[in-house]
Amino acid sequence: MTAQSTSGGASLRRELSGRQLRMIGLGGAIGTGLFLGSGQAISTAGPAVTVAYAIGGAVAVTLAYALTRMIAAHPDAGGFGGMAERYLGPGPAFAQRWWYWIAGVVNIGSEALAVGIYLKLWWPGLPLWVPAVLFATLVLVVNSFTVGVFGEFEYWLAMIKVITIVVFVGLGAVAIFVGLGGRSATGLSAWTDHGGFAPHGVGGIWLAMVLVTFSYMGTEALAVAAGEARAGGRDLVSATRGVVLRLLLFYVLGTAVVVSLVPWNEAAAGGSVDASPFVRLFDIAGVPAAVHVMNAVVLTAALSAMNTNVYVASRTLHGLAGSGQAPRLFGRVDRRGVPLPALLASGAGLLLAALLAAVAPERAFLALIGFSLSGALLTWILILATYLAYRRAERPADRGLAVAVVLAMVVLAAVLGSMAFSDTFGLPMLSGVPLLVAVPVAYAVHARRRRAAGTPDPDAPEPVGAR
């Protein structure tokens, strides 16, 4: 008989293995940003972008270990939303879950649009909305099967990305120190040429942190998936340790190879498959049709990120319903343990976002990404705040991680503030502020109505600090 977990009062089946958990974490955090979007971060920071990725990785590691401590202690709490409800109270948990769900749905839409853009390399006349809708449907179908089927599908999608990065770093090391494709070794001169290691100074490194932090978003997906892991907390601890180390190595080493092989002011143009530094290296190595191979890889990367985000969004909405903070319809699961109503609601938002981006890609796409990042940053800050409340209640001697958590919160808050000064994300961030503010306002209305009716939420636990 399949083991089950309870999240918000409804049963979800424990079918995810440790290897699937690891790939879900990698699949959610490694998207097209590394393969294509890293060019914008490089243009802002130059070779010093590696410092930005190291700082972002340290924040991600801190968040992952804080989550590990909490979920290992309470594997059936319902992910980080359930932990926030337990230690911060229903209000912060409501805001966190809804911000995260909305940001996830928006991000799914951007990935669906990206899939359509990549396919246009092979079929230029294909209307953008056609592949976006078709692949969105595919992801919804995969998620409608048991969580074990989803986990296996995501495992192999993420594996393609992992293999590509490993091969890229390996070939890059050969090209840098030995020489490749009949060319002599490039060495590390590109790190100091063309204006130096940090051509735009410390300010350039800090502005790059906006894009770098977005690259690490998705690490928290492990906590959402923990409720359906076969070994619960034990699997999560093992998966987290492996994922955060790999993410740090992949991003830091990957960008180090890029700035070593391609002058930073040229790598900044890598916003298309043809201009991607990955394509350049594979061309040098003699990989046939490198552009088409790389296009298939980035398409897979977008599909994998979309697949994981649909899963996470559906479980987040399911948790909200279980806590009485969303219609109870979304808390229902079918006989296979799949929350179909929550899945379909997340899918409806996916299609809406994809179609919106297809209608006005110049403005809507950046707005989607900017808002998604704002919601994700707020979610991370609340996760870390939850850990501090958890530590006060249950692990007062755990001081080392607590210091790292406070520093990580400061970095994330500063990154959120820096978005207003970003040419790419400033306006999109401000356009998303009304919707972000609407979430706590909605909770205040929700709580007032329940109090007026004399029916406090029976599923909302008393905050630990109030005991």
PDB file of N, CA and C in Angstrom, residues 28 100 104-105 107-108 111 218 304-314:
ATOM      1  N   GLY A  28      13.689  22.851 -10.979  1.00  0.00           N
ATOM      2  CA  GLY A  28      13.034  24.109 -10.689  1.00  0.00           C
ATOM      3  C   GLY A  28      13.980  25.291 -10.701  1.00  0.00           C
ATOM      4  N   TYR A 100       3.386  33.264  -3.423  1.00  0.00           N
ATOM      5  CA  TYR A 100       4.156  32.222  -4.090  1.00  0.00           C
ATOM      6  C   TYR A 100       3.352  31.582  -5.218  1.00  0.00           C
ATOM      7  N   GLY A 104       4.364  31.825  -9.035  1.00  0.00           N
ATOM      8  CA  GLY A 104       4.606  30.573  -9.753  1.00  0.00           C
ATOM      9  C   GLY A 104       3.816  30.488 -11.037  1.00  0.00           C
ATOM     10  N   VAL A 105       2.543  30.845 -10.980  1.00  0.00           N
ATOM     11  CA  VAL A 105       1.694  30.802 -12.176  1.00  0.00           C
ATOM     12  C   VAL A 105       2.218  31.775 -13.235  1.00  0.00           C
ATOM     13  N   ASN A 107       5.327  32.775 -13.570  1.00  0.00           N
ATOM     14  CA  ASN A 107       6.576  32.228 -14.090  1.00  0.00           C
ATOM     15  C   ASN A 107       6.318  31.082 -15.060  1.00  0.00           C
ATOM     16  N   ILE A 108       5.299  30.267 -14.774  1.00  0.00           N
ATOM     17  CA  ILE A 108       4.933  29.189 -15.681  1.00  0.00           C
ATOM     18  C   ILE A 108       4.566  29.749 -17.053  1.00  0.00           C
ATOM     19  N   GLU A 111       7.641  30.686 -19.018  1.00  0.00           N
ATOM     20  CA  GLU A 111       8.325  29.512 -19.550  1.00  0.00           C
ATOM     21  C   GLU A 111       7.570  28.935 -20.746  1.00  0.00           C
ATOM     22  N   GLY A 218      13.519  28.482  -7.092  1.00  0.00           N
ATOM     23  CA  GLY A 218      13.113  27.109  -7.391  1.00  0.00           C
ATOM     24  C   GLY A 218      13.714  26.124  -6.409  1.00  0.00           C
ATOM     25  N   SER A 304      11.106  21.652 -18.480  1.00  0.00           N
ATOM     26  CA  SER A 304      11.352  21.109 -17.149  1.00  0.00           C
ATOM     27  C   SER A 304      10.957  22.105 -16.066  1.00  0.00           C
ATOM     28  N   ALA A 305      11.370  23.379 -16.230  1.00  0.00           N
ATOM     29  CA  ALA A 305      11.011  24.399 -15.238  1.00  0.00           C
ATOM     30  C   ALA A 305       9.500  24.584 -15.174  1.00  0.00           C
ATOM     31  N   MET A 306       8.837  24.560 -16.334  1.00  0.00           N
ATOM     32  CA  MET A 306       7.386  24.698 -16.366  1.00  0.00           C
ATOM     33  C   MET A 306       6.725  23.518 -15.667  1.00  0.00           C
ATOM     34  N   ASN A 307       7.249  22.321 -15.889  1.00  0.00           N
ATOM     35  CA  ASN A 307       6.694  21.117 -15.278  1.00  0.00           C
ATOM     36  C   ASN A 307       6.772  21.181 -13.754  1.00  0.00           C
ATOM     37  N   THR A 308       7.933  21.570 -13.240  1.00  0.00           N
ATOM     38  CA  THR A 308       8.111  21.668 -11.791  1.00  0.00           C
ATOM     39  C   THR A 308       7.249  22.777 -11.202  1.00  0.00           C
ATOM     40  N   ASN A 309       7.172  23.918 -11.892  1.00  0.00           N
ATOM     41  CA  ASN A 309       6.392  25.034 -11.360  1.00  0.00           C
ATOM     42  C   ASN A 309       4.902  24.737 -11.326  1.00  0.00           C
ATOM     43  N   VAL A 310       4.390  23.979 -12.317  1.00  0.00           N
ATOM     44  CA  VAL A 310       2.983  23.568 -12.280  1.00  0.00           C
ATOM     45  C   VAL A 310       2.732  22.684 -11.068  1.00  0.00           C
ATOM     46  N   TYR A 311       3.618  21.744 -10.821  1.00  0.00           N
ATOM     47  CA  TYR A 311       3.491  20.858  -9.657  1.00  0.00           C
ATOM     48  C   TYR A 311       3.480  21.664  -8.361  1.00  0.00           C
ATOM     49  N   VAL A 312       4.459  22.572  -8.219  1.00  0.00           N
ATOM     50  CA  VAL A 312       4.576  23.355  -6.988  1.00  0.00           C
ATOM     51  C   VAL A 312       3.364  24.262  -6.801  1.00  0.00           C
ATOM     52  N   ALA A 313       2.895  24.894  -7.886  1.00  0.00           N
ATOM     53  CA  ALA A 313       1.739  25.794  -7.786  1.00  0.00           C
ATOM     54  C   ALA A 313       0.487  25.034  -7.356  1.00  0.00           C
ATOM     55  N   SER A 314       0.285  23.849  -7.915  1.00  0.00           N
ATOM     56  CA  SER A 314      -0.907  23.076  -7.568  1.00  0.00           C
ATOM     57  C   SER A 314      -0.874  22.644  -6.105  1.00  0.00           C
TER      58      SER A 314
END
